[in-house]
Backbone as CSV, one residue per row, in Angstrom:
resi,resn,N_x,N_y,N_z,CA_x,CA_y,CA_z,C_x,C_y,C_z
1,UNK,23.497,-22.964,26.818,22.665,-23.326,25.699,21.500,-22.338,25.585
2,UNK,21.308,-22.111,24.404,19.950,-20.937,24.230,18.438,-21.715,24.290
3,UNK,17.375,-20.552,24.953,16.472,-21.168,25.234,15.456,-21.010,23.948
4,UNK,15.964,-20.455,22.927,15.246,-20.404,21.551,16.349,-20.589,20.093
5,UNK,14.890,-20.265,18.751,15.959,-20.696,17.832,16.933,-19.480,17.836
6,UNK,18.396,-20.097,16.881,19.083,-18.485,16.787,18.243,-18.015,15.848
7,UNK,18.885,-16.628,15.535,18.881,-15.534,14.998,18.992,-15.815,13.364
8,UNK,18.316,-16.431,12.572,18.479,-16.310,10.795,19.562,-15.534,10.380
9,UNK,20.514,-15.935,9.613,21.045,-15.014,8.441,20.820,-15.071,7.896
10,UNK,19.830,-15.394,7.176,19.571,-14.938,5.950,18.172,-14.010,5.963
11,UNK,17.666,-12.993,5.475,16.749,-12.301,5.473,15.232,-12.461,5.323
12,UNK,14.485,-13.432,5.597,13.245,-13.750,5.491,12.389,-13.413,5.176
13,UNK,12.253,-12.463,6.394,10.966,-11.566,6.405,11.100,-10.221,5.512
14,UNK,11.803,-10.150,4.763,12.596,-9.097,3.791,11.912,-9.406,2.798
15,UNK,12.803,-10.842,2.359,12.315,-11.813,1.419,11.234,-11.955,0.863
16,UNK,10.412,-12.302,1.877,8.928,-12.398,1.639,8.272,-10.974,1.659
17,UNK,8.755,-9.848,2.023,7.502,-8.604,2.300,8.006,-7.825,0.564
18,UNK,9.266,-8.384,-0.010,9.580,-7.614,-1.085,8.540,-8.744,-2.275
19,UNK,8.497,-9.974,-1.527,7.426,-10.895,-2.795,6.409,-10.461,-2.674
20,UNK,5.436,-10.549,-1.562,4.152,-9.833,-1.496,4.198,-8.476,-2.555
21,UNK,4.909,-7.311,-2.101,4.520,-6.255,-2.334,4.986,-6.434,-3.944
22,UNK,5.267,-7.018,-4.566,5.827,-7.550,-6.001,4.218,-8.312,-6.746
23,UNK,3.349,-8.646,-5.835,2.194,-8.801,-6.097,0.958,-8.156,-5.940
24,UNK,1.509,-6.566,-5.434,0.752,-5.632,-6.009,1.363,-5.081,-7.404
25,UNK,2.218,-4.800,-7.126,2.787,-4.742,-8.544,2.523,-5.536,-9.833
26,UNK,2.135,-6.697,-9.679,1.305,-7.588,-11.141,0.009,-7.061,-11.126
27,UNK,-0.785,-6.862,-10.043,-2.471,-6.502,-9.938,-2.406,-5.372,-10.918
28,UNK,-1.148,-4.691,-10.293,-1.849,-2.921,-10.981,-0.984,-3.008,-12.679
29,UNK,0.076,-3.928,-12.637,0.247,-4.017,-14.276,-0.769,-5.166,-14.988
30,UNK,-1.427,-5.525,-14.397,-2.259,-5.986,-15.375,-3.606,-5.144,-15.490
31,UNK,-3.557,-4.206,-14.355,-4.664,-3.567,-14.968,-4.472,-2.386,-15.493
32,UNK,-3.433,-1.390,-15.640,-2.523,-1.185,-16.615,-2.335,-1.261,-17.858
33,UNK,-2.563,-2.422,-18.423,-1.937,-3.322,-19.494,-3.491,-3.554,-20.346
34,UNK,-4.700,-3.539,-19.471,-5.818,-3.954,-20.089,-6.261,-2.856,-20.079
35,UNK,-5.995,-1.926,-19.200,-6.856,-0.425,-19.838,-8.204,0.009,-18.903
36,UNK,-8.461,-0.549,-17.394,-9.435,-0.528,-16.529,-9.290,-1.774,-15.615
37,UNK,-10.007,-0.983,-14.999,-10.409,-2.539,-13.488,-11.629,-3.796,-14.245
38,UNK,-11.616,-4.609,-13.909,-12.532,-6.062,-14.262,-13.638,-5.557,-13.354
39,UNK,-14.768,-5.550,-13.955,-15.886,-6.101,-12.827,-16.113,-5.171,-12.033
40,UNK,-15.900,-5.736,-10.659,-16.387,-4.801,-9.242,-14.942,-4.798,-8.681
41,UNK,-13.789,-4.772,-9.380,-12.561,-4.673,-8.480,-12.117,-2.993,-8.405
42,UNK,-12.034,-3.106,-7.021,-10.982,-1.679,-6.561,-10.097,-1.881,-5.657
43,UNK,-9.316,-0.944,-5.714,-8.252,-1.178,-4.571,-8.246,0.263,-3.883
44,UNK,-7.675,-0.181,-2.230,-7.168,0.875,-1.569,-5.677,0.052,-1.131
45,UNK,-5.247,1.384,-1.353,-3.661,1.488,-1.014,-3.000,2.196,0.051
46,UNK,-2.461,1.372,0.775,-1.841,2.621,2.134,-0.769,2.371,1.590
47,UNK,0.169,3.732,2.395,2.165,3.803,1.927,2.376,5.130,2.715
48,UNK,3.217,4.717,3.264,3.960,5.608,3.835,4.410,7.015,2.843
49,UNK,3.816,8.242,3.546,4.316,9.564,2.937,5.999,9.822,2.770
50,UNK,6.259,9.744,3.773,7.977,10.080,3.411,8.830,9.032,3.827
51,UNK,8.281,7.581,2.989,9.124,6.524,2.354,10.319,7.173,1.361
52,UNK,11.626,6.879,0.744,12.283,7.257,-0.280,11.796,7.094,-1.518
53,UNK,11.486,7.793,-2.353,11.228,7.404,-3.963,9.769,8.155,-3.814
54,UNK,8.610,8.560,-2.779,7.616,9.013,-2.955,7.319,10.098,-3.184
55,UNK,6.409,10.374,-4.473,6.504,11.750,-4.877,4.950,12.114,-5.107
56,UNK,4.814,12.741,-4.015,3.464,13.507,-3.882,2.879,14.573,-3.559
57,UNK,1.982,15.710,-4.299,1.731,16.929,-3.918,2.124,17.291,-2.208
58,UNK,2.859,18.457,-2.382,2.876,18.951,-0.724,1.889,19.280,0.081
59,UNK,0.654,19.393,-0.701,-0.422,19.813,0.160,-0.806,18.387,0.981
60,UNK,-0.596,17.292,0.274,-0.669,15.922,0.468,0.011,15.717,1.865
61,UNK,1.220,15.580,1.615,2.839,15.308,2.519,1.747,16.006,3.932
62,UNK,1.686,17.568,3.630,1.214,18.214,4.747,0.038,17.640,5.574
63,UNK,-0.826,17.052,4.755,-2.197,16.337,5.615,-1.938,15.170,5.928
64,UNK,-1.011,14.483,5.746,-1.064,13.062,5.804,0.368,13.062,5.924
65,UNK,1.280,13.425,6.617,2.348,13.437,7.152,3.492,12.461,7.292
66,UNK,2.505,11.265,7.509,3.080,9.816,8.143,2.790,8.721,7.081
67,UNK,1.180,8.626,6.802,0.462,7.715,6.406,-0.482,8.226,5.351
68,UNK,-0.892,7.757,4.208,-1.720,8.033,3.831,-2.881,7.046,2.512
69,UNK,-4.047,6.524,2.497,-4.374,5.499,1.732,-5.282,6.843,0.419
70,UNK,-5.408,5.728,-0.741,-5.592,6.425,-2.152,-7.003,4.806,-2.666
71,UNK,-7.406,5.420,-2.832,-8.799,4.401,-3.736,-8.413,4.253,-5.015
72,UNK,-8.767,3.381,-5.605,-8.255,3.460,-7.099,-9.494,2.610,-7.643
73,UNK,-10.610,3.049,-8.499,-11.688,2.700,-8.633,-11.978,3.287,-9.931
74,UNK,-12.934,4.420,-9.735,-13.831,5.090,-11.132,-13.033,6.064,-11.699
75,UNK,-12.850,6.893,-10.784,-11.717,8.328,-11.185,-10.238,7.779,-10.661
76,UNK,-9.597,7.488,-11.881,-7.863,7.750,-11.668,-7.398,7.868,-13.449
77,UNK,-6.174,7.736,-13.959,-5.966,8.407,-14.985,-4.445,7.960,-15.048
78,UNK,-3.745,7.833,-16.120,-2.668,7.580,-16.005,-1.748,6.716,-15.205
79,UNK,-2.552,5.788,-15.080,-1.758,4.147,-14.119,-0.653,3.623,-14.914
80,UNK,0.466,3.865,-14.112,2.213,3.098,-15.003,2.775,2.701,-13.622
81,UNK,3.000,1.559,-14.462,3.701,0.136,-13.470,4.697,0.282,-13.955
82,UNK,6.182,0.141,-13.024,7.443,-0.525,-13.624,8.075,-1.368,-12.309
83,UNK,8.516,-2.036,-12.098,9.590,-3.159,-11.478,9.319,-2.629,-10.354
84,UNK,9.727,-1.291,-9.476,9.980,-0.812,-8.416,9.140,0.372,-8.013
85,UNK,7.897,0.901,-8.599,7.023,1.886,-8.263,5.897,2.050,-9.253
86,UNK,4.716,2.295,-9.194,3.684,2.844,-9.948,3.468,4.578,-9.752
87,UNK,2.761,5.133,-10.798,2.460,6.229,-10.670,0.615,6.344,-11.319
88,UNK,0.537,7.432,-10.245,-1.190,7.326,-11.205,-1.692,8.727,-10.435
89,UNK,-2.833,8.723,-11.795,-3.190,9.983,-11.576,-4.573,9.967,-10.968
90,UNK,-4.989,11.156,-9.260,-6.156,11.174,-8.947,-6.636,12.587,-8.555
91,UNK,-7.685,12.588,-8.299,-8.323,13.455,-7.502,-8.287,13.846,-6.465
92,UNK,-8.166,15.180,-5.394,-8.292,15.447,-4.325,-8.993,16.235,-4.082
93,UNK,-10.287,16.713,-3.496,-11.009,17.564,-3.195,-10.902,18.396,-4.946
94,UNK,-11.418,17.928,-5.579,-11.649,18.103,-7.339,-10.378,19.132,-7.480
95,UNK,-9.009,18.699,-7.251,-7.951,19.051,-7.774,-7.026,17.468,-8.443
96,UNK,-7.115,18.193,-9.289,-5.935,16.638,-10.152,-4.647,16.582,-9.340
97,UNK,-3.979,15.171,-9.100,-3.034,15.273,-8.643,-2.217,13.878,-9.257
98,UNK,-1.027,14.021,-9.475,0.138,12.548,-10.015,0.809,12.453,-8.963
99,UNK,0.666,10.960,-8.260,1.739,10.424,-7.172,2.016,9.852,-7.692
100,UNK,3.372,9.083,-7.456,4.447,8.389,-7.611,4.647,7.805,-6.084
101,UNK,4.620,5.787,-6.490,4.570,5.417,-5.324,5.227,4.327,-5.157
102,UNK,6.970,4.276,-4.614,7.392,2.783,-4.718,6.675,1.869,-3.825
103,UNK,6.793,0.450,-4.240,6.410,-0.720,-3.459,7.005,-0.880,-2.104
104,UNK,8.073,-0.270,-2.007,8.463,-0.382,-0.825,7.809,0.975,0.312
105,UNK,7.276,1.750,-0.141,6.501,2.046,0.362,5.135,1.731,0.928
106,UNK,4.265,0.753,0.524,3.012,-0.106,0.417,3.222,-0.353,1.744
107,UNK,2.137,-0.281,2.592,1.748,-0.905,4.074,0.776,-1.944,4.267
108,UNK,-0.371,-1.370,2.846,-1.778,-1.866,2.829,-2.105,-2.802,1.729
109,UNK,-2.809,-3.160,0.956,-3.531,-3.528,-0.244,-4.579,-3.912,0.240
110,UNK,-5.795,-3.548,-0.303,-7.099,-4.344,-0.612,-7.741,-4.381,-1.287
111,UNK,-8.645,-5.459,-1.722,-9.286,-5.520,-2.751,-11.084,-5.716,-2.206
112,UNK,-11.952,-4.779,-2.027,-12.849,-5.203,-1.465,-14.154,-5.904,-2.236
113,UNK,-13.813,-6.135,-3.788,-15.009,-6.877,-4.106,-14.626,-7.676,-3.922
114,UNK,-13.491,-8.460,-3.735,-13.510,-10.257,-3.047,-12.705,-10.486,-2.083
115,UNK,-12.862,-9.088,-1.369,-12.250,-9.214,0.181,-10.875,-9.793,0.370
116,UNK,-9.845,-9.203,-0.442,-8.708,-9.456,-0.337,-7.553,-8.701,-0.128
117,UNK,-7.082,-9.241,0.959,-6.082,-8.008,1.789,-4.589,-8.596,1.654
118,UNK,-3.713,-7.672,1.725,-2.212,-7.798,2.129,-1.866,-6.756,2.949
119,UNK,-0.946,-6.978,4.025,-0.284,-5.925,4.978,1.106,-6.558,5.372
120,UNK,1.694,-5.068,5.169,2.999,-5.623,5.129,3.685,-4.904,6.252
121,UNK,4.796,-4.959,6.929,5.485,-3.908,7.726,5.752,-3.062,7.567
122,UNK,5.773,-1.780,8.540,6.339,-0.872,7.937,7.643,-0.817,8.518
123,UNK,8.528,-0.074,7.747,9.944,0.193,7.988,9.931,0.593,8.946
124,UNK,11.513,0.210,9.920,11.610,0.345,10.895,12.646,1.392,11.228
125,UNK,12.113,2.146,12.333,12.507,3.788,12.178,12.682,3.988,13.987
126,UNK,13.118,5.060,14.635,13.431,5.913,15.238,11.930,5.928,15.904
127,UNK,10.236,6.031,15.374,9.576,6.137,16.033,8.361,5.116,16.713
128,UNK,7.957,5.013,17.064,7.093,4.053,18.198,5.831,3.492,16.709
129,UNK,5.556,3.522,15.714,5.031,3.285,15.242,4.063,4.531,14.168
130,UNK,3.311,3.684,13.355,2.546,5.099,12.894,1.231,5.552,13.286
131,UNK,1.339,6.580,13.173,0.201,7.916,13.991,-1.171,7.222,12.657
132,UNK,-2.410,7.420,13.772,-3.664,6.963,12.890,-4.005,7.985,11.901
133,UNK,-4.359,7.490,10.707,-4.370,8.588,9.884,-6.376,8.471,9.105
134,UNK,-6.532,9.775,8.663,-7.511,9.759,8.320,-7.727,8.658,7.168
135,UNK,-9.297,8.673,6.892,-9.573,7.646,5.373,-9.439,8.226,4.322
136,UNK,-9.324,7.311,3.137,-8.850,7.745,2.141,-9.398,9.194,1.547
137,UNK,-8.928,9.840,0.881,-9.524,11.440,0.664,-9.996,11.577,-0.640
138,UNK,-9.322,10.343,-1.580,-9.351,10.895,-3.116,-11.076,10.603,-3.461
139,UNK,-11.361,11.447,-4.589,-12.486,11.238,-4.856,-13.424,9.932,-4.963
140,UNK,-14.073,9.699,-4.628,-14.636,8.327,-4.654,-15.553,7.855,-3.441
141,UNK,-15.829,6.431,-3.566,-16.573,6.469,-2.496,-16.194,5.871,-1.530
142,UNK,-16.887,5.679,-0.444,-16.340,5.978,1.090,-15.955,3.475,1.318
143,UNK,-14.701,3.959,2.127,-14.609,2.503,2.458,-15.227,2.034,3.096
144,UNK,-15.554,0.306,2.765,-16.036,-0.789,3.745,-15.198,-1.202,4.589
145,UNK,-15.852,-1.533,5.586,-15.312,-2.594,6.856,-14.553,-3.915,6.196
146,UNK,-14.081,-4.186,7.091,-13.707,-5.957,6.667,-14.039,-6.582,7.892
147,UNK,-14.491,-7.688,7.345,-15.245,-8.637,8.269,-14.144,-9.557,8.555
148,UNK,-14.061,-10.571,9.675,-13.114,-11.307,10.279,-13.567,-12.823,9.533
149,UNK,-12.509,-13.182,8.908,-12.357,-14.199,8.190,-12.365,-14.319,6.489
150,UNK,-11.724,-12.975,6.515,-11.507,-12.624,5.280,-10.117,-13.326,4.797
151,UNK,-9.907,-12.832,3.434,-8.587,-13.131,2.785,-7.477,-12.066,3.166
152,UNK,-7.385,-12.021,3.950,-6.051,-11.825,4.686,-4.835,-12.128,4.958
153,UNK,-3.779,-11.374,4.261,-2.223,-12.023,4.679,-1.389,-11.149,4.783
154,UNK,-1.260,-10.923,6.404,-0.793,-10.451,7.049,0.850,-11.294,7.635
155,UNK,1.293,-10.564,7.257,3.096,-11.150,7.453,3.983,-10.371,8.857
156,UNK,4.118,-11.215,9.284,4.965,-10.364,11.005,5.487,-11.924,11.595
157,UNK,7.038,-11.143,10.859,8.182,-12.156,11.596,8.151,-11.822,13.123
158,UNK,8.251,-12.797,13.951,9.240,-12.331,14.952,10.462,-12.972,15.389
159,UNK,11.530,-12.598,15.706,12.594,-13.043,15.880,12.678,-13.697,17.486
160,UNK,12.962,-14.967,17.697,13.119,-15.062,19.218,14.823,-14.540,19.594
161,UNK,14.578,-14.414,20.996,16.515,-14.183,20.837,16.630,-14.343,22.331
């Protein structure tokens, strides 16, 4: 007899990390759709550099190899949402740049005027995890801390076996 539950067939934690990240995807089409951010809202975005579908300057790929987060605040330009990726346009060291970024790429979300976070897994690969990467680079201003007892939802199945 086993000393835990079995093993799910059906996909769960899949399930749920493709709903989450489906709710960055409404944030940024509705702001999209209205033409600016509300208020005091910004977001930072982490995603994996060489996820499939990501398309971003090579000078980019080259500094940020693994990981890399993007601000989306005062300066960006060209924000398009569809079903399975956004694209938008920013700044890097005052060079324009257009990424292209599926959801399944997304690691991070936050929203720091009302302290609201999502983190999702990252895909599971060949290496021990991801390498720490610098803060965000694009023009703008520099990130806050998050304080403990924030809005946080953080998702991590684990499987017993």
């Amino acid at each position: 007899m086993s000393d835990g539950l079995p093993d799910s067939l059906i996909p769960y934690d899949e399930i749920v990390q493709e709903a989450l990240r489906a709710v960055v995807g409404r944030v940024l089409g509705t702001v999209a759709e209205s033409g600016g951010l509300p208020g005091e809202h910004h977001f930072y975005i982490t995603f994996k550099t060489q996820n499939p579908g990501v398309d971003i300057p090579k000078r980019l790929i080259e500094r940020f190899p693994d990981e890399m987060t993007i601000v989306i605040q005062n300066r960006y330009w060209d924000l398009y949402v569809d079903d399975t990726k956004f694209s938008v346009g920013l700044s890097f060291n005052q060079v324009a740049s257009k990424l292209v970024i599926p959801y399944s790429a997304i690691t991070g979300f936050h929203d720091p005027a009302v302290n609201f976070e999502l983190r999702f897994q990252a895909a599971e690969g060949p290496d021990d995890g991801p390498e720490p990467h610098d803060a965000a680079e694009n023009d703008g201003p520099t990130a806050t801390s998050i304080e403990d007892g924030s809005n946080v939802v953080a998702v991590d199945f684990k499987r017993k076996k």
